[in-house]
Structures are given as structure tokens and as C-alpha cells.
Coordinates of C-alpha atoms in Angstrom, one line a residue:
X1165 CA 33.8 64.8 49.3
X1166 CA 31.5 63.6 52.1
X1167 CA 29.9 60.9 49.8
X1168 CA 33.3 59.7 48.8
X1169 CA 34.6 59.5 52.8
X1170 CA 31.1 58.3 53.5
X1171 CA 31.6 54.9 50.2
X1172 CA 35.4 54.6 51.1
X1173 CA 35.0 54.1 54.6
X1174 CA 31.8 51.7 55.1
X1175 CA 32.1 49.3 57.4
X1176 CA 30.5 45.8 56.2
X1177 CA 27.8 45.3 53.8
X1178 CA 23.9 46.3 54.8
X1179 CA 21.3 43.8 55.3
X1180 CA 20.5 44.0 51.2
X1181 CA 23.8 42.7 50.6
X1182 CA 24.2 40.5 53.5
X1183 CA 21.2 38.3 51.8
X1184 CA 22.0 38.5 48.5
X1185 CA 25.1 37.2 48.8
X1186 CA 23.9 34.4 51.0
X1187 CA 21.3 33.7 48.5
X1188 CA 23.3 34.2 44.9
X1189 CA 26.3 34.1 43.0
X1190 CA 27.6 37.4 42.1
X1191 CA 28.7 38.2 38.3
X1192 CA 31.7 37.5 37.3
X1193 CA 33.8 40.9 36.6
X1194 CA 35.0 39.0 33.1
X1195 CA 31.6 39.4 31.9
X1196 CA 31.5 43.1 32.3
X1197 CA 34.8 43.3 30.8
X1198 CA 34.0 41.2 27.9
X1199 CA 31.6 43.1 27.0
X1200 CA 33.6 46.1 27.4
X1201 CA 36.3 44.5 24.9
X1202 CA 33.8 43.6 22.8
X1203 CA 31.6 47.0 22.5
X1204 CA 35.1 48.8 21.9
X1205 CA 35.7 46.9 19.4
X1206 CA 32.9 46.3 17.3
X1207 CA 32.5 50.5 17.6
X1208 CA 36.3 51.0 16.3
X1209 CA 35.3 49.0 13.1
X1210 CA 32.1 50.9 12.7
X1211 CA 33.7 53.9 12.4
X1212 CA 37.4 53.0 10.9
X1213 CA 35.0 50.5 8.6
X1214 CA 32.4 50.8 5.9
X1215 CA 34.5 53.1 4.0
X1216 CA 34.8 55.8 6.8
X1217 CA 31.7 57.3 6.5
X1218 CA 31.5 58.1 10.3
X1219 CA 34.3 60.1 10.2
X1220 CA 35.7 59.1 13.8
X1221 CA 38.8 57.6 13.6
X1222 CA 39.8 54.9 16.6
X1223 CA 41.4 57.4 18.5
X1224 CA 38.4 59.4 18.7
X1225 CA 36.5 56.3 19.8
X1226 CA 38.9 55.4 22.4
X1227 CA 39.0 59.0 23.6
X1228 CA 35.4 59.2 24.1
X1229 CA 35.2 56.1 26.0
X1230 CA 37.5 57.1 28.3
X1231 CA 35.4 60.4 29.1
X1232 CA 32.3 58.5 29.9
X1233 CA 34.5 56.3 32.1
X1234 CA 35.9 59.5 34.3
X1235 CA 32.3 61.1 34.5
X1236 CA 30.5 58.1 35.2
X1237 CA 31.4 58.3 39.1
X1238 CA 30.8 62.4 39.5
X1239 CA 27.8 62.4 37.5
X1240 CA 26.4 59.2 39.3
X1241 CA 26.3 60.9 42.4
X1242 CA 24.7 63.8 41.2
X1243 CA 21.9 61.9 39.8
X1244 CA 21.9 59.9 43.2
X1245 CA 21.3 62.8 45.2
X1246 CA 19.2 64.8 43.3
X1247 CA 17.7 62.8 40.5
X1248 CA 19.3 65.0 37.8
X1249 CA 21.8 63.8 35.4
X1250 CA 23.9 66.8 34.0
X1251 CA 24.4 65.7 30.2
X1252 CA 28.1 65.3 28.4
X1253 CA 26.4 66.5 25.2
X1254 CA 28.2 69.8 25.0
X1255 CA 31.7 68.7 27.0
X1256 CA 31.7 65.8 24.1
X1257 CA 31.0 68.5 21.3
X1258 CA 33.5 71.0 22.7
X1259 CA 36.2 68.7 22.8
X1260 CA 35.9 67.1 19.4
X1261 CA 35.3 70.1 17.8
X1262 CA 38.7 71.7 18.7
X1263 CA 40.4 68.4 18.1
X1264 CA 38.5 67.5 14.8
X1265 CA 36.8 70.2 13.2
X1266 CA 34.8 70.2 9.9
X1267 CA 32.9 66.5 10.1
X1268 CA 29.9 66.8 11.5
X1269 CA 29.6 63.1 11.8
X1270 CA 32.8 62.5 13.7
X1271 CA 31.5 64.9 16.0
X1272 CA 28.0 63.1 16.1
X1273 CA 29.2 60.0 17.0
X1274 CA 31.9 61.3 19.4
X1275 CA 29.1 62.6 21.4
X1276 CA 27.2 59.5 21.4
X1277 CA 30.4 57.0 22.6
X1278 CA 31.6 59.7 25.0
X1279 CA 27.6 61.0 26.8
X1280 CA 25.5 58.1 25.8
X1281 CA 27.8 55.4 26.7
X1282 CA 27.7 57.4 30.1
X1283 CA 24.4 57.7 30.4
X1284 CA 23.6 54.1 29.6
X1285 CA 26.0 52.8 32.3
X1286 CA 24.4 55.2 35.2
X1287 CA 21.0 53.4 33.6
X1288 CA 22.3 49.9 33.8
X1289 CA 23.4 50.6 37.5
X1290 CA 19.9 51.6 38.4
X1291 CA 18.4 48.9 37.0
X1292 CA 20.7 46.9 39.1
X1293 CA 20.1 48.3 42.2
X1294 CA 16.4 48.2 42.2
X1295 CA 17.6 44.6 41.2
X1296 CA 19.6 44.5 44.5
X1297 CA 16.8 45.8 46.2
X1298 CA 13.9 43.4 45.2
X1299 CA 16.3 40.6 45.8
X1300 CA 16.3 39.4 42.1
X1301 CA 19.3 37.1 41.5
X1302 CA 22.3 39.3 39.7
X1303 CA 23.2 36.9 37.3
X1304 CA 19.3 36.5 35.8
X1305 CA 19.5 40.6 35.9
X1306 CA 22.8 40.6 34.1
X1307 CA 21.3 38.1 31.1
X1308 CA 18.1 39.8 31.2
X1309 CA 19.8 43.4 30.8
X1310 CA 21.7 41.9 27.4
X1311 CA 18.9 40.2 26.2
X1312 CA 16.7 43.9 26.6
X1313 CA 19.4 45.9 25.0
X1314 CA 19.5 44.0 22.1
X1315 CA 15.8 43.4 21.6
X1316 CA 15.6 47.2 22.1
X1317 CA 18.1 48.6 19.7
X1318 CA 16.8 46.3 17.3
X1319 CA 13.5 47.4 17.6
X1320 CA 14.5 51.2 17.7
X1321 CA 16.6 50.9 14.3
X1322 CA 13.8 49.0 12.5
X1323 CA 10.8 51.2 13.8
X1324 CA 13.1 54.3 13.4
X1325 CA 13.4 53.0 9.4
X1326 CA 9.8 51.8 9.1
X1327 CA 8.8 55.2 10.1
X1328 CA 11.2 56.9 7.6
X1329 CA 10.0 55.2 4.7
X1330 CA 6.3 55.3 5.7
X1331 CA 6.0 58.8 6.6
X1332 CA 5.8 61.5 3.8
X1333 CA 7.8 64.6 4.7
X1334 CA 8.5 63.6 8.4
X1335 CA 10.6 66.2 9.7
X1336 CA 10.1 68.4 7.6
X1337 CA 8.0 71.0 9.3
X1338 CA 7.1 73.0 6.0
X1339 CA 5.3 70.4 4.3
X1340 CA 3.6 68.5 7.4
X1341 CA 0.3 69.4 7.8
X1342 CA -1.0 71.2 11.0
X1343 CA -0.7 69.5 14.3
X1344 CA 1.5 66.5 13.0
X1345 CA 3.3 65.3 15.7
X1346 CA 6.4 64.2 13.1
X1347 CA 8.4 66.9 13.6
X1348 CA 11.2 65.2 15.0
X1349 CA 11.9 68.0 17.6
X1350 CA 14.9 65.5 19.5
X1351 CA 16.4 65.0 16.0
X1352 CA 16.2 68.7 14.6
X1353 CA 18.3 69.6 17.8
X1354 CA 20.9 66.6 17.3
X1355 CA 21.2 68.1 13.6
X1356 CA 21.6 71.6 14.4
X1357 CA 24.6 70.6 17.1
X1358 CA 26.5 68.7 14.3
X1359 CA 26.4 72.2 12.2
X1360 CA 27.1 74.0 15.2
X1361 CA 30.1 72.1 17.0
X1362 CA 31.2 69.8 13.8
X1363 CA 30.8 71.9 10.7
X1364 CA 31.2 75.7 11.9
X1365 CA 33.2 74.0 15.3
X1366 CA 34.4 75.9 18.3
X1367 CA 37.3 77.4 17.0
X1368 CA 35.2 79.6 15.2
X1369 CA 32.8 80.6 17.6
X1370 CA 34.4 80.6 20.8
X1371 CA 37.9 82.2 20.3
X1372 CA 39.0 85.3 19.0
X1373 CA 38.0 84.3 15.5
X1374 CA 34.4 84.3 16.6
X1375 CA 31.5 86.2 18.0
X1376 CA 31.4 84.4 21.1
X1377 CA 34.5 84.6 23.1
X1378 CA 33.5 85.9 26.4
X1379 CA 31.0 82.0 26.9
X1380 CA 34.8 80.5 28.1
X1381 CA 34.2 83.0 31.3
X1382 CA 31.2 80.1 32.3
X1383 CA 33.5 77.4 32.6
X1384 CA 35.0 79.3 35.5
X1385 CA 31.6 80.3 36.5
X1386 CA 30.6 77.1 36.8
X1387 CA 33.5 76.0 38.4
X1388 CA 33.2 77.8 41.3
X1389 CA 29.6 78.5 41.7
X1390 CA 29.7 76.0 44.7
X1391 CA 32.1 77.8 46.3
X1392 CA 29.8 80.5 47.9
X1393 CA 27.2 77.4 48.9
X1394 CA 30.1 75.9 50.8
X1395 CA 31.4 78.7 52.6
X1396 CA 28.3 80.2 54.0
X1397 CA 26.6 76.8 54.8
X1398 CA 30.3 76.6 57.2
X1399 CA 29.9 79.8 58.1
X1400 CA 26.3 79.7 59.2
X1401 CA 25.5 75.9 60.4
X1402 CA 22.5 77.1 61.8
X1403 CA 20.9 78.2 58.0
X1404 CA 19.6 74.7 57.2
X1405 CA 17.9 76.1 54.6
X1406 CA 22.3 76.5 52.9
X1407 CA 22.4 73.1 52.3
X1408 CA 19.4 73.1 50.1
X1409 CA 21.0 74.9 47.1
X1410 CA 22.4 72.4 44.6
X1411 CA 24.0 74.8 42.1
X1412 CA 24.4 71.2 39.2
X1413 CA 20.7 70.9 40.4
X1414 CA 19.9 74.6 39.5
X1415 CA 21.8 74.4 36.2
X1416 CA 20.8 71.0 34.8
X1417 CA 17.3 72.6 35.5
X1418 CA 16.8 73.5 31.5
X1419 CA 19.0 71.0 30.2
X1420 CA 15.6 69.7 28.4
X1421 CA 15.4 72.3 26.4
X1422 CA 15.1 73.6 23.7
X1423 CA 13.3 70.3 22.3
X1424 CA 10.9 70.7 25.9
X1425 CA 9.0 74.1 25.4
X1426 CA 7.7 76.8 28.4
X1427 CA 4.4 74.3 28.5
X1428 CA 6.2 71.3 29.5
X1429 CA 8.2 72.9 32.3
X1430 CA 4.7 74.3 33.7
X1431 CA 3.8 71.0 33.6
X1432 CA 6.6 69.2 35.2
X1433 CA 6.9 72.0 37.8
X1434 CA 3.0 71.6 38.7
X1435 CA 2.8 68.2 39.1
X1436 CA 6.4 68.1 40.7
X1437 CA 5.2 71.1 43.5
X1438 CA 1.6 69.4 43.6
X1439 CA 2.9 65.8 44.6
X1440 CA 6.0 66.6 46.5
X1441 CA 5.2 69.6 48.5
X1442 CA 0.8 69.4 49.1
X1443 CA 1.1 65.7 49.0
X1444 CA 3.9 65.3 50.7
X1445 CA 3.3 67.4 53.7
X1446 CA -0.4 66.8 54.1
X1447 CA -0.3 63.1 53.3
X1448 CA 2.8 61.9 54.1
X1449 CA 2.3 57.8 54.4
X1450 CA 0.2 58.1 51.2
X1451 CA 3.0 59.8 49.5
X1452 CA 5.5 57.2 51.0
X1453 CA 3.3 54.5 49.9
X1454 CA 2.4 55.2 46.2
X1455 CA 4.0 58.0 44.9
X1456 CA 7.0 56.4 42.9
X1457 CA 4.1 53.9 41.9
X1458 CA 1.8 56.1 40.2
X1459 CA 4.6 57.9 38.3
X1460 CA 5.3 54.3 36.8
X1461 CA 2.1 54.0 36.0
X1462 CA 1.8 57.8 34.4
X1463 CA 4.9 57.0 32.4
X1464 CA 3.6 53.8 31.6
X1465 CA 0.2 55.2 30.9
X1466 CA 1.5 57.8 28.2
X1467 CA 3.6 55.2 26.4
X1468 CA 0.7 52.9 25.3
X1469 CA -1.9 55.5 25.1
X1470 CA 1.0 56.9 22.3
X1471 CA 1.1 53.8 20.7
X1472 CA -2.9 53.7 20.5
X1473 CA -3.0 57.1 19.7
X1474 CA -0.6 56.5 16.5
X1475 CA -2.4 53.4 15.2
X1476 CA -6.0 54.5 15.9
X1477 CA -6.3 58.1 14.8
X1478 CA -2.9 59.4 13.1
X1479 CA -1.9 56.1 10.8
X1480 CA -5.2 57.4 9.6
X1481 CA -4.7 61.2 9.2
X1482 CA -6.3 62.0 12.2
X1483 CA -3.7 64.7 14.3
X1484 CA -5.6 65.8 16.8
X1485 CA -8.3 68.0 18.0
X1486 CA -7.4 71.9 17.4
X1487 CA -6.5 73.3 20.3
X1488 CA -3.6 76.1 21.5
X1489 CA -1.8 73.0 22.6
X1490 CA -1.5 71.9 19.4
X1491 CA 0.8 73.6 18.2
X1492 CA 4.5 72.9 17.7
X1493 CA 5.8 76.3 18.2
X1494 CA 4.7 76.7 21.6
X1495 CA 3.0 79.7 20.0
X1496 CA 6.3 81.6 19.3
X1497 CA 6.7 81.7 15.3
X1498 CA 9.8 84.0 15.3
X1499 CA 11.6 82.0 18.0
X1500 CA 13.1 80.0 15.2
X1501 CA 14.4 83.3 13.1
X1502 CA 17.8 85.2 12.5
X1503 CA 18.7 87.7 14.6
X1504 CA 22.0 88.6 12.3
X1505 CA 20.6 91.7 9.5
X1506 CA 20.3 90.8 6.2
X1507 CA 19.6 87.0 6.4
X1508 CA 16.3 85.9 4.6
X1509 CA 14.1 83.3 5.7
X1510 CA 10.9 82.1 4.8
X1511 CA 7.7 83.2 7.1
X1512 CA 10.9 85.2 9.1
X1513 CA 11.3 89.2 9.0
X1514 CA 14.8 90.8 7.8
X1515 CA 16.6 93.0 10.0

């Protein structure tokens, strides 16, 4: 609520703004709209189209639309103040599996117009800030932007097929050989969902018709979780340390997994404590000066050595040395087998 007093009540624009609208033409708010039109659109004839094999109807498409439009604000602000951006991905599932159970593609693509559309947007606003902030005329951002998105989702669907066609067994786990990195771990996870929320579907699970009824009791958990954070951070003003616990920060903590594995998180929390706790507190005006630069050039730095990597050693067969990090169980076989008695599965024991 203090954010929203704090945006609704601003007085004036800051100096940013001041000069770029000195300097620039702002974008018109057609062209965002157009867009919008246009997007809605063309996604109501991929699914109503092409012989229905989506399974979405238009209403779905529309209803999914509007959720990323009423979580785009919340969850902005989340990711604003603590750089964590709590996924739809379940919300979507839920609510299309109760309203449109049994097509696991329906309930695939619901997910994708209702979360990704949101995530996109909160993307696209980023960009445009650090646009705002480097002074880079809106209008060249705005072309640029369109341009980018569909150079990029051209180039995703095309590799994404090339690597499908060129790849024996990828993701298939069972016949890949040792240490291949096409497992598809981000795919096997978006597969499993459709089963889980489309096929089987809620209503199954997570009423009195399933195993699973007493999960609704998180919602309210969830809901009020900042309630006890609010109250005693009142109650005690002096506790700075209160204000520090960010219950969405706390949850969204895992929402990586389970495609990120125990290893990644020691990573991520290493370097994470490392750089902004040592670093920060020892070397302050290094930190300030080129820490959001040398994690650009890290992220950079993995993405081409990947693309080396791929047409250097493993076009040619060549996985990888054989070490413990190699493999893509994170050394837990039976984390992937039944706990229900009676149900066989390969390399799995019965109960």
C-alpha cells in the first residue's frame, strides 16, 4: 500500500524524465494498443484455427489475457523490490483445470497466454526503463523491441526444430548416453504439468474426489502470511531487522525447482552471499561500481561458451569430462520413483 500512495501521489516527473521528454517524442499509446489488438487476435485464430488442435477456445484466450493484465501491476512490484518474480504457472493451471478439464493442451496454452504474456510484459518494461535511464530515445526502443521479438521467436522455433530433427533420442533420458546434456529438463516439467493439471486436473486431486484436499488450506496460508510481518514490524518500530522478511521473497525462493537441482541453489546462494554480503560490506564503491556489470558479463560469458561448447565438443559426441557434476540426477536415482505400492517402473523399487 505504501508503493501505491508513494506512485499515486508523486509530485512532477524526476530529472530522467524531465530530459527525456525535452529531448524525445514519447510513443504513441495506439501503438501499444495495436499491438495489443493484433496479438489477441492472431492468438484467438491459433487456437479456434487449424482444426482446433490447441484445444483453447476464444474464451479461454481472452480469460487468460485478462489475468496477466490484473497481475502485471502486483507482481511488478514484487519483482521491483526484491528482484523475484512469483510465477502464474500454477494460478493459470488451477484455474483452467477446474474450468476445462481433460485437454492437456488447452491447459498448456492457457498457462502460456495467461503467465508468459505476464512475464513478457514485466520484461518489456525493464528493458524500457534501463532505456529511460540511458537516455535512449523511446520510440527507437519501441521499434527495436519488435524487431528483437520477432527475430527471437523466429530463431527459437527454427533452432528448437533443427535440434528435434538432428538429435537422436533427445529427451529421452533412457536412450541418451551418459552425461548428454539433451534431457530437456524445462520441457519434461512443462509435460508433466499438462498430465497433472490438464489430463488428471484439479478436480481430481484437490477436492474430495482426490488425495489431496487439505493443499486448498495454503491459499489461506499464503494469504495471510504477511499478516504477522505487518503487525509486529507496527508493534515493534524499533526491530529494523521486521521489515526485512519478505514472505513472496521467502516463497518464490524454490520456484526454480524442480528443473534447478540442490547444486544450483548452492551455487546461486554462494555467489549471491559471496558478492552481496563480503563484497558488499568490505568493498562497497567496488561493489557499487561493477557488480551489475560483471553479472552481465557472467550471463553473457555462459551463453557463448554454451554455444562453443555445443559446436566444438558435443556436435561431435563429446559430453563432457566424467565428473560427480555430471550427472543429471543430481545424484538421487529414486527421486524420480512411485511412492504409491504396487506401481512398476523401470530401474525403480515396488513398494
Amino acid at each position: 500500500m505504501s508503493l501505491w500512495r508513494k506512485a499515486t501521489s508523486a509530485k512532477g516527473d524526476d530529472i530522467h524524465a524531465r530530459i527525456m521528454k525535452k529531448n524525445y517524442k514519447a510513443v504513441p499509446e495506439w501503438w501499444f494498443q495495436a499491438i495489443l489488438f493484433v496479438s489477441i487476435a492472431l492468438s484467438i485464430y491459433c487456437c479456434e484455427g487449424f482444426g482446433g488442435q490447441l484445444q483453447l477456445p476464444w474464451w479461454g484466450v481472452l480469460l487468460a489475457c485478462c489475468m496477466a493484465f490484473i497481475f502485471t501491476l502486483p507482481i511488478g512490484i514484487i519483482q521491483a523490490t526484491t528482484n523475484m518474480q512469483p510465477g502464474l504457472n500454477v494460478i493459470t493451471e488451477f484455474v483452467i483445470g477446474y474450468a476445462y478439464p481433460g485437454r492437456p493442451l488447452a491447459n498448456v496454452a492457457f498457462k502460456t497466454y495467461g503467465y508468459i504474456s505476464m512475464s513478457q510484459a514485466l520484461s518489456f518494461v525493464a528493458d524500457f526503463k534501463l532505456g529511460h535511464y540511458m537516455k535512449i530515445p523511446p520510440r527507437s526502443m519501441f521499434v527495436v523491441q519488435l524487431a528483437g521479438t520477432l527475430a527471437a521467436s523466429s530463431v527459437y522455433f527454427a533452432t528448437a526444430w533443427w535440434l528435434l530433427e538432428s538429435i537422436p533420442n533427445i529427451c529421452n533420458e533412457n536412450l541418451l548416453p551418459a552425461g548428454s546434456p539433451w534431457t530437456c529438463p524445462g520441457s519434461d516439467v512443462f509435460y508433466n504439468a499438462s498430465i497433472i493439471w490438464g489430463v488428471i486436473g484439479p478436480l481430481r486431486m484437490f477436492t474430495s474426489k482426490g488425495n489431496y484436499p487439505q493443499m486448498n488450506w495454503f491459499f489461506l496460508i499464503g494469504l495471510l502470511a504477511p499478516v504477522p510481518v505487518w503487525f509486529f514490524s507496527r508493534k515493534f518500530p524499533e526491530k529494523k531487522w521486521i521489515k526485512l522478511i519478505h514472505i513472496p521473497l521467502i516463497l518464490a525462493g524454490t520456484q526454480a525447482m524442480p528443473t534447478a537441482k540442490s547444486v544450483h541453489y548452492i551455487c546461486w546462494g554462494a555467489v549471491g552471499i559471496f558478492f552481496n554480503y563480503f563484497i558488499y560490506k568490505r568493498f562497497k564503491v567496488w561493489w557499487a561500481k561493477h557488480t551489475y556489470v560483471l553479472s552481465a558479463a557472467l550471463d553473457a560469458g555462459i551463453a557463448f561458451v554454451a554455444v562453443f561448447l555445443y559446436f566444438t565438443l558435443q556436435q561431435n559426441g563429446i559430453s563432457g569430462p566424467n565428473w560427480w557434476g555430471l550427472d543429471s540426477t543430481d545424484h538421487c536415482p529414486l527421486a524420480k520413483c512411485p511412492t504409491a505400492p504396487g506401481i512398476q517402473v523401470r530401474g525403480c523399487p515396488v513398494l
